[in-house]
mmCIF file of C-alpha atoms in Angstrom:
data_model
loop_
_atom_site.group_PDB
_atom_site.id
_atom_site.type_symbol
_atom_site.label_atom_id
_atom_site.label_comp_id
_atom_site.label_asym_id
_atom_site.label_seq_id
_atom_site.Cartn_x
_atom_site.Cartn_y
_atom_site.Cartn_z
ATOM 1 C CA MET A 1 -37.412 47.612 -34.747
ATOM 2 C CA LYS A 2 -35.038 45.846 -32.370
ATOM 3 C CA PRO A 3 -34.515 42.065 -32.780
ATOM 4 C CA PRO A 4 -35.961 39.851 -30.044
ATOM 5 C CA ARG A 5 -33.674 39.271 -27.077
ATOM 6 C CA THR A 6 -33.725 35.476 -27.633
ATOM 7 C CA THR A 7 -32.496 35.974 -31.200
ATOM 8 C CA PHE A 8 -29.641 38.139 -29.971
ATOM 9 C CA VAL A 9 -28.610 35.513 -27.397
ATOM 10 C CA TYR A 10 -28.805 32.777 -30.030
ATOM 11 C CA PHE A 11 -26.467 34.567 -32.427
ATOM 12 C CA ALA A 12 -24.119 35.495 -29.564
ATOM 13 C CA LEU A 13 -23.862 31.833 -28.550
ATOM 14 C CA ARG A 14 -23.248 30.738 -32.128
ATOM 15 C CA ARG A 15 -20.499 33.321 -32.394
ATOM 16 C CA LEU A 16 -18.888 32.125 -29.131
ATOM 17 C CA LEU A 17 -18.950 28.501 -30.280
ATOM 18 C CA LYS A 18 -16.704 29.412 -33.180
ATOM 19 C CA PHE A 19 -13.844 30.119 -30.798
ATOM 20 C CA ASN A 20 -11.562 27.239 -29.833
ATOM 21 C CA ALA A 21 -11.414 28.520 -26.260
ATOM 22 C CA THR A 22 -15.189 28.077 -25.905
ATOM 23 C CA LYS A 23 -15.035 24.519 -27.240
ATOM 24 C CA VAL A 24 -12.198 23.655 -24.875
ATOM 25 C CA LEU A 25 -14.111 25.197 -21.970
ATOM 26 C CA LEU A 26 -17.291 23.231 -22.744
ATOM 27 C CA ALA A 27 -15.326 19.997 -23.166
ATOM 28 C CA SER A 28 -13.536 20.619 -19.882
ATOM 29 C CA VAL A 29 -16.805 21.281 -18.063
ATOM 30 C CA PHE A 30 -18.317 18.083 -19.439
ATOM 31 C CA LEU A 31 -15.283 15.946 -18.550
ATOM 32 C CA TRP A 32 -14.933 17.584 -15.125
ATOM 33 C CA ARG A 33 -18.591 17.018 -14.309
ATOM 34 C CA THR A 34 -18.347 13.387 -15.421
ATOM 35 C CA ALA A 35 -15.242 12.831 -13.302
ATOM 36 C CA TYR A 36 -16.854 14.622 -10.356
ATOM 37 C CA GLU A 37 -19.943 12.406 -10.434
ATOM 38 C CA PHE A 38 -17.793 9.285 -10.701
ATOM 39 C CA CYS A 39 -15.692 10.322 -7.697
ATOM 40 C CA ARG A 40 -18.779 11.307 -5.725
ATOM 41 C CA LEU A 41 -20.330 7.878 -6.253
ATOM 42 C CA ARG A 42 -17.047 5.992 -5.819
ATOM 43 C CA TYR A 43 -15.423 7.692 -2.811
ATOM 44 C CA TRP A 44 -18.363 8.842 -0.693
ATOM 45 C CA ARG A 45 -17.397 6.405 2.110
ATOM 46 C CA ASP A 46 -13.717 7.377 2.196
ATOM 47 C CA PRO A 47 -13.126 9.874 5.056
ATOM 48 C CA HIS A 48 -9.817 10.867 3.480
ATOM 49 C CA SER A 49 -11.556 11.930 0.299
ATOM 50 C CA ALA A 50 -13.012 15.349 -0.468
ATOM 51 C CA PHE A 51 -16.139 13.494 -1.620
ATOM 52 C CA PHE A 52 -16.804 11.991 1.812
ATOM 53 C CA ASP A 53 -20.535 12.099 2.573
ATOM 54 C CA GLY A 54 -20.972 11.914 6.329
ATOM 55 C CA CYS A 55 -24.774 11.917 6.157
ATOM 56 C CA ASN A 56 -24.816 8.571 4.339
ATOM 57 C CA ALA A 57 -21.520 7.068 5.523
ATOM 58 C CA TYR A 58 -22.591 7.263 9.153
ATOM 59 C CA GLU A 59 -26.003 5.685 8.683
ATOM 60 C CA TRP A 60 -26.759 3.142 11.398
ATOM 61 C CA LYS A 61 -28.628 0.455 9.491
ATOM 62 C CA TYR A 62 -26.043 -2.310 9.844
ATOM 63 C CA SER A 63 -24.925 -1.165 13.292
ATOM 64 C CA LEU A 64 -28.495 -1.316 14.572
ATOM 65 C CA TYR A 65 -28.851 -4.792 13.107
ATOM 66 C CA ARG A 66 -25.723 -5.992 14.925
ATOM 67 C CA GLU A 67 -26.861 -4.314 18.130
ATOM 68 C CA HIS A 68 -30.217 -6.091 17.828
ATOM 69 C CA GLU A 69 -28.385 -9.410 17.485
ATOM 70 C CA ALA A 70 -26.381 -8.740 20.639
ATOM 71 C CA ARG A 71 -29.405 -7.656 22.659
ATOM 72 C CA ARG A 72 -31.251 -10.758 21.514
ATOM 73 C CA LEU A 73 -28.459 -13.051 22.750
ATOM 74 C CA ILE A 74 -27.876 -11.397 26.150
ATOM 75 C CA PRO A 75 -31.111 -12.725 27.713
ATOM 76 C CA VAL A 76 -30.128 -16.211 26.538
ATOM 77 C CA HIS A 77 -26.764 -15.959 28.288
ATOM 78 C CA ASN A 78 -28.425 -14.509 31.398
ATOM 79 C CA ALA A 79 -30.801 -17.456 31.718
ATOM 80 C CA LEU A 80 -30.650 -19.378 34.996
ATOM 81 C CA SER A 81 -30.046 -22.646 33.157
ATOM 82 C CA ASP A 82 -26.733 -23.615 31.609
ATOM 83 C CA PRO A 83 -25.720 -21.891 28.361
ATOM 84 C CA HIS A 84 -27.003 -23.380 25.151
ATOM 85 C CA VAL A 85 -24.933 -25.901 23.275
ATOM 86 C CA TYR A 86 -23.586 -23.366 20.768
ATOM 87 C CA VAL A 87 -22.356 -21.147 23.607
ATOM 88 C CA LYS A 88 -20.528 -24.094 25.190
ATOM 89 C CA ASP A 89 -19.060 -25.016 21.812
ATOM 90 C CA TRP A 90 -17.828 -21.451 21.289
ATOM 91 C CA ILE A 91 -16.183 -21.373 24.713
ATOM 92 C CA ARG A 92 -14.608 -24.799 24.143
ATOM 93 C CA ALA A 93 -13.315 -23.850 20.681
ATOM 94 C CA ASN A 94 -11.992 -20.419 21.607
ATOM 95 C CA GLY A 95 -11.136 -20.766 25.266
ATOM 96 C CA ALA A 96 -7.515 -21.651 24.544
ATOM 97 C CA LEU A 97 -7.285 -18.927 21.884
ATOM 98 C CA PHE A 98 -8.660 -16.006 23.864
ATOM 99 C CA PHE A 99 -8.340 -14.649 27.345
ATOM 100 C CA LEU A 100 -11.159 -12.151 27.763
ATOM 101 C CA THR A 101 -10.763 -9.483 30.424
ATOM 102 C CA ILE A 102 -13.516 -6.954 31.145
ATOM 103 C CA LEU A 103 -12.705 -3.721 32.981
ATOM 104 C CA PHE A 104 -15.680 -1.812 34.354
ATOM 105 C CA ALA A 105 -14.158 1.643 34.212
ATOM 106 C CA ASP A 106 -16.239 3.116 37.034
ATOM 107 C CA THR A 107 -15.196 3.723 40.606
ATOM 108 C CA ASP A 108 -18.660 2.382 41.402
ATOM 109 C CA PRO A 109 -19.000 -0.503 38.915
ATOM 110 C CA SER A 110 -22.560 -1.248 40.036
ATOM 111 C CA ARG A 111 -23.649 1.776 37.999
ATOM 112 C CA HIS A 112 -22.772 -0.097 34.806
ATOM 113 C CA PRO A 113 -25.775 -1.992 33.353
ATOM 114 C CA SER A 114 -23.702 -5.120 32.666
ATOM 115 C CA TRP A 115 -22.267 -5.380 36.170
ATOM 116 C CA GLY A 116 -23.322 -8.580 37.899
ATOM 117 C CA GLN A 117 -24.964 -10.143 34.845
ATOM 118 C CA LYS A 118 -24.442 -13.798 34.087
ATOM 119 C CA TRP A 119 -23.375 -13.310 30.485
ATOM 120 C CA THR A 120 -20.242 -11.401 31.525
ATOM 121 C CA ASP A 121 -19.351 -14.082 34.084
ATOM 122 C CA ARG A 122 -19.869 -16.882 31.572
ATOM 123 C CA LEU A 123 -17.920 -15.374 28.695
ATOM 124 C CA ALA A 124 -15.129 -13.480 30.477
ATOM 125 C CA ASP A 125 -12.053 -15.094 31.981
ATOM 126 C CA LYS A 126 -11.531 -12.137 34.280
ATOM 127 C CA MET A 127 -13.625 -9.098 35.090
ATOM 128 C CA GLY A 128 -13.762 -6.403 37.699
ATOM 129 C CA SER A 129 -13.010 -2.791 38.436
ATOM 130 C CA TYR A 130 -9.891 -1.018 39.641
ATOM 131 C CA ASP A 131 -7.322 -2.742 41.825
ATOM 132 C CA VAL A 132 -5.323 0.319 42.797
ATOM 133 C CA SER A 133 -4.138 2.136 45.894
ATOM 134 C CA GLU A 134 -6.472 4.375 47.892
ATOM 135 C CA GLU A 135 -4.650 7.450 46.613
ATOM 136 C CA GLU A 136 -5.107 6.447 42.961
ATOM 137 C CA PHE A 137 -8.724 5.473 43.608
ATOM 138 C CA SER A 138 -9.470 8.875 45.146
ATOM 139 C CA HIS A 139 -7.853 10.548 42.149
ATOM 140 C CA LEU A 140 -10.061 8.527 39.807
ATOM 141 C CA GLN A 141 -13.143 9.604 41.751
ATOM 142 C CA GLU A 142 -12.074 13.236 41.390
ATOM 143 C CA LEU A 143 -11.616 12.763 37.639
ATOM 144 C CA GLU A 144 -15.134 11.339 37.370
ATOM 145 C CA LYS A 145 -16.622 14.244 39.313
ATOM 146 C CA ALA A 146 -14.724 16.755 37.165
ATOM 147 C CA ARG A 147 -15.751 14.821 34.034
ATOM 148 C CA SER A 148 -12.105 14.763 32.958
ATOM 149 C CA PHE A 149 -12.669 11.930 30.504
ATOM 150 C CA ARG A 150 -9.467 12.469 28.563
ATOM 151 C CA GLU A 151 -7.135 11.993 31.534
ATOM 152 C CA LYS A 152 -9.200 9.147 32.938
ATOM 153 C CA GLY A 153 -9.371 7.493 29.524
ATOM 154 C CA ILE A 154 -5.582 7.478 29.285
ATOM 155 C CA PHE A 155 -5.369 5.938 32.766
ATOM 156 C CA ASP A 156 -7.934 3.265 31.821
ATOM 157 C CA TYR A 157 -6.020 2.436 28.646
ATOM 158 C CA ILE A 158 -2.714 2.027 30.485
ATOM 159 C CA TYR A 159 -4.383 0.056 33.258
ATOM 160 C CA SER A 160 -5.974 -2.298 30.720
ATOM 161 C CA LEU A 161 -2.663 -2.797 28.926
ATOM 162 C CA ARG A 162 -0.894 -3.673 32.169
ATOM 163 C CA THR A 163 -3.648 -6.120 33.089
ATOM 164 C CA CYS A 164 -3.449 -7.812 29.702
ATOM 165 C CA THR A 165 0.337 -8.127 29.768
ATOM 166 C CA THR A 166 0.072 -10.371 32.827
ATOM 167 C CA THR A 167 -1.516 -13.050 30.617
ATOM 168 C CA ASN A 168 1.648 -13.317 28.476
ATOM 169 C CA ALA A 169 -0.546 -13.353 25.373
ATOM 170 C CA SER A 170 1.077 -12.988 21.956
ATOM 171 C CA TYR A 171 -1.261 -10.154 20.994
ATOM 172 C CA LEU A 172 -3.403 -7.704 22.942
ATOM 173 C CA ALA A 173 -6.673 -6.244 21.690
ATOM 174 C CA ILE A 174 -8.403 -3.418 23.554
ATOM 175 C CA LEU A 175 -12.039 -2.688 22.678
ATOM 176 C CA GLU A 176 -14.238 -0.019 24.204
ATOM 177 C CA GLU A 177 -17.822 -0.843 25.041
ATOM 178 C CA ASP A 178 -19.309 1.429 22.377
ATOM 179 C CA ILE A 179 -17.706 -0.611 19.591
ATOM 180 C CA ILE A 180 -20.050 -2.628 17.369
ATOM 181 C CA ILE A 181 -18.021 -5.131 15.369
ATOM 182 C CA ALA A 182 -18.979 -6.461 11.955
ATOM 183 C CA ASP A 183 -19.554 -10.105 11.202
ATOM 184 C CA GLY A 184 -16.326 -11.871 10.259
ATOM 185 C CA TRP A 185 -14.023 -9.383 11.990
ATOM 186 C CA MET A 186 -12.076 -12.100 13.821
ATOM 187 C CA VAL A 187 -11.195 -14.005 10.638
ATOM 188 C CA LYS A 188 -9.931 -10.805 9.033
ATOM 189 C CA THR A 189 -7.940 -9.921 12.154
ATOM 190 C CA LEU A 190 -6.255 -13.329 12.323
ATOM 191 C CA LYS A 191 -5.515 -13.130 8.595
ATOM 192 C CA ALA A 192 -3.896 -9.701 9.064
ATOM 193 C CA LEU A 193 -1.791 -10.973 11.981
ATOM 194 C CA SER A 194 -0.701 -13.906 9.850
ATOM 195 C CA ASP A 195 0.345 -11.553 7.054
ATOM 196 C CA ILE A 196 2.306 -9.424 9.517
ATOM 197 C CA SER A 197 4.164 -12.450 10.847
ATOM 198 C CA LEU A 198 5.388 -13.186 7.307
ATOM 199 C CA ARG A 199 6.846 -9.724 6.852
ATOM 200 C CA SER A 200 10.555 -9.090 7.046
ATOM 201 C CA THR A 201 11.911 -8.192 10.458
ATOM 202 C CA GLN A 202 13.381 -5.096 8.821
ATOM 203 C CA ASN A 203 9.854 -3.642 8.685
ATOM 204 C CA PRO A 204 8.764 -3.524 12.344
ATOM 205 C CA TRP A 205 5.178 -2.686 13.275
ATOM 206 C CA ILE A 206 3.618 -1.146 16.344
ATOM 207 C CA TYR A 207 -0.073 -1.978 16.184
ATOM 208 C CA LEU A 208 -2.788 -3.332 13.917
ATOM 209 C CA ARG A 209 -5.758 -1.024 13.465
ATOM 210 C CA LEU A 210 -8.952 -3.068 13.749
ATOM 211 C CA PHE A 211 -11.349 -0.223 13.015
ATOM 212 C CA TYR A 212 -10.819 2.617 10.571
ATOM 213 C CA THR A 213 -11.176 6.072 12.088
ATOM 214 C CA GLU A 214 -11.162 9.233 10.048
ATOM 215 C CA THR A 215 -10.075 11.242 13.099
ATOM 216 C CA SER A 216 -6.656 9.569 12.921
ATOM 217 C CA VAL A 217 -6.310 9.228 9.151
ATOM 218 C CA SER A 218 -7.652 12.490 7.805
ATOM 219 C CA TRP A 219 -6.155 15.412 5.946
ATOM 220 C CA SER A 220 -3.523 17.139 8.041
ATOM 221 C CA SER A 221 -0.444 19.281 7.683
ATOM 222 C CA SER A 222 1.656 16.107 7.680
ATOM 223 C CA ASP A 223 0.315 15.199 4.223
ATOM 224 C CA PHE A 224 2.744 16.468 1.581
ATOM 225 C CA ALA A 225 0.073 17.312 -0.994
ATOM 226 C CA TYR A 226 -2.190 19.021 1.534
ATOM 227 C CA ARG A 227 0.679 20.999 3.055
ATOM 228 C CA ASN A 228 1.939 22.185 -0.338
ATOM 229 C CA MET A 229 -1.368 22.476 -2.181
ATOM 230 C CA THR A 230 -0.886 26.088 -3.306
ATOM 231 C CA SER A 231 2.635 25.432 -4.570
ATOM 232 C CA ILE A 232 1.511 22.327 -6.465
ATOM 233 C CA PHE A 233 -1.264 24.255 -8.206
ATOM 234 C CA LEU A 234 1.101 27.049 -9.226
ATOM 235 C CA ILE A 235 3.857 24.715 -10.432
ATOM 236 C CA VAL A 236 1.524 22.563 -12.524
ATOM 237 C CA GLN A 237 -0.133 25.607 -14.054
ATOM 238 C CA LEU A 238 3.216 27.176 -14.936
ATOM 239 C CA VAL A 239 4.528 23.922 -16.424
ATOM 240 C CA VAL A 240 1.416 23.476 -18.586
ATOM 241 C CA LEU A 241 1.498 27.154 -19.591
ATOM 242 C CA ALA A 242 5.154 26.925 -20.615
ATOM 243 C CA GLY A 243 4.572 23.738 -22.565
ATOM 244 C CA LEU A 244 1.609 25.137 -24.470
ATOM 245 C CA LEU A 245 3.406 28.402 -25.261
ATOM 246 C CA LEU A 246 6.454 26.545 -26.566
ATOM 247 C CA ARG A 247 4.230 24.335 -28.708
ATOM 248 C CA ARG A 248 2.431 27.359 -30.130
ATOM 249 C CA LEU A 249 5.664 29.172 -30.920
ATOM 250 C CA ALA A 250 7.263 26.078 -32.444
ATOM 251 C CA SER A 251 4.416 24.874 -34.645
ATOM 252 C CA GLY A 252 2.119 27.873 -34.894
ATOM 253 C CA HIS A 253 -1.052 25.806 -34.579
ATOM 254 C CA PRO A 254 -4.013 28.125 -35.232
ATOM 255 C CA TYR A 255 -6.238 26.257 -32.767
ATOM 256 C CA LEU A 256 -3.811 26.896 -29.908
ATOM 257 C CA ASP A 257 -4.476 30.616 -29.493
ATOM 258 C CA TYR A 258 -3.820 32.570 -26.324
ATOM 259 C CA SER A 259 -7.434 32.454 -25.124
ATOM 260 C CA THR A 260 -7.460 28.659 -25.440
ATOM 261 C CA ILE A 261 -4.184 28.442 -23.530
ATOM 262 C CA GLY A 262 -5.697 30.663 -20.830
ATOM 263 C CA VAL A 263 -8.749 28.421 -20.485
ATOM 264 C CA ILE A 264 -6.586 25.293 -20.241
ATOM 265 C CA CYS A 265 -4.097 26.719 -17.734
ATOM 266 C CA PHE A 266 -6.351 28.769 -15.479
ATOM 267 C CA ILE A 267 -9.675 26.879 -15.605
ATOM 268 C CA SER A 268 -9.216 23.287 -16.794
ATOM 269 C CA VAL A 269 -5.959 22.455 -14.999
ATOM 270 C CA PRO A 270 -7.009 23.857 -11.562
ATOM 271 C CA GLY A 271 -10.399 22.179 -11.897
ATOM 272 C CA PHE A 272 -8.990 18.709 -12.542
ATOM 273 C CA LEU A 273 -6.248 19.180 -9.949
ATOM 274 C CA GLY A 274 -8.947 19.926 -7.414
ATOM 275 C CA LEU A 275 -10.544 16.544 -8.095
ATOM 276 C CA THR A 276 -7.336 14.740 -7.212
#
C-alpha cells in the first residue's frame, strides 16, 4: 500500500529543511518580502522609484479641493462691486513684490473662458495676447490649425520670457494655466530662492524647479546605475561568489556548502540588488 501523497510531501519538506541552502533561501525570501513591502509603502509616490504607483500617486483629491477653492473665489472677484477687503490687502501687500503678466496664448483670445473677466483685470498687472508682426501672427494661426502644439508651445515660452524680461524683475516664474498649486507654495519658493542666494558663486544655477515632474527626472540612459545595470549585477555576484569560495576554502565551514553559495550568489544577491 502506497503512503498518502500528503505524507510524502511532508517528509520531503522535512528533508529539504535539513539543508543549509534551503534555510538560506527561506530566510532570503522572508527578508526580501519584508524589504519589498517596506519599499512599496515608503516609495509609492516617488516617480524615480521602481515602486511608483501611478494609480494612487495621481489621485485628484487635493487637486480637486484646490480647484474648488479657485472656482469659489472667481465669482467674488468678478462681482460688479469693488473687491473684498482681503483682496485689496493682498494686492497692497504683494503689489510691489509681484508683477503678474497673463498671456492668452490664442490668436483669437476671446475663445479663452477667462478673457474679458474682471478677476484677470483686477489681479494682473498686464494681460493680453500676441503683439507680433503680421507674418508671425499668420504663422501662429497656421500652427493652431495644424495642431502643432510643440512648436507653438516653444514660441509661447520664448515670447513669455521676453515679455517678463522687460520688467527687470530679479526672478521670472512661468506657469501654465493647467497648473494647480498647493497651499504654501510661495513661502517655499521664496525660502528656496533665499537658500540659493547664500550659495557660493562657484556653484551657478540655471533655474529653480517649482513642480516635480517625473517626465524630466525619471530613469534614463544618463543614470549610471541604470545604464550599467547588467554589469553591476554581474560584478557584485562575482565578488560575492569569490568571497564565499575563499572563505569556504580557508576555513572549511560545513554550513557554507556549494548549494548554499549558489543560493546566495544567484538568488539572494540579485533579488536584493533589484530592490535597490
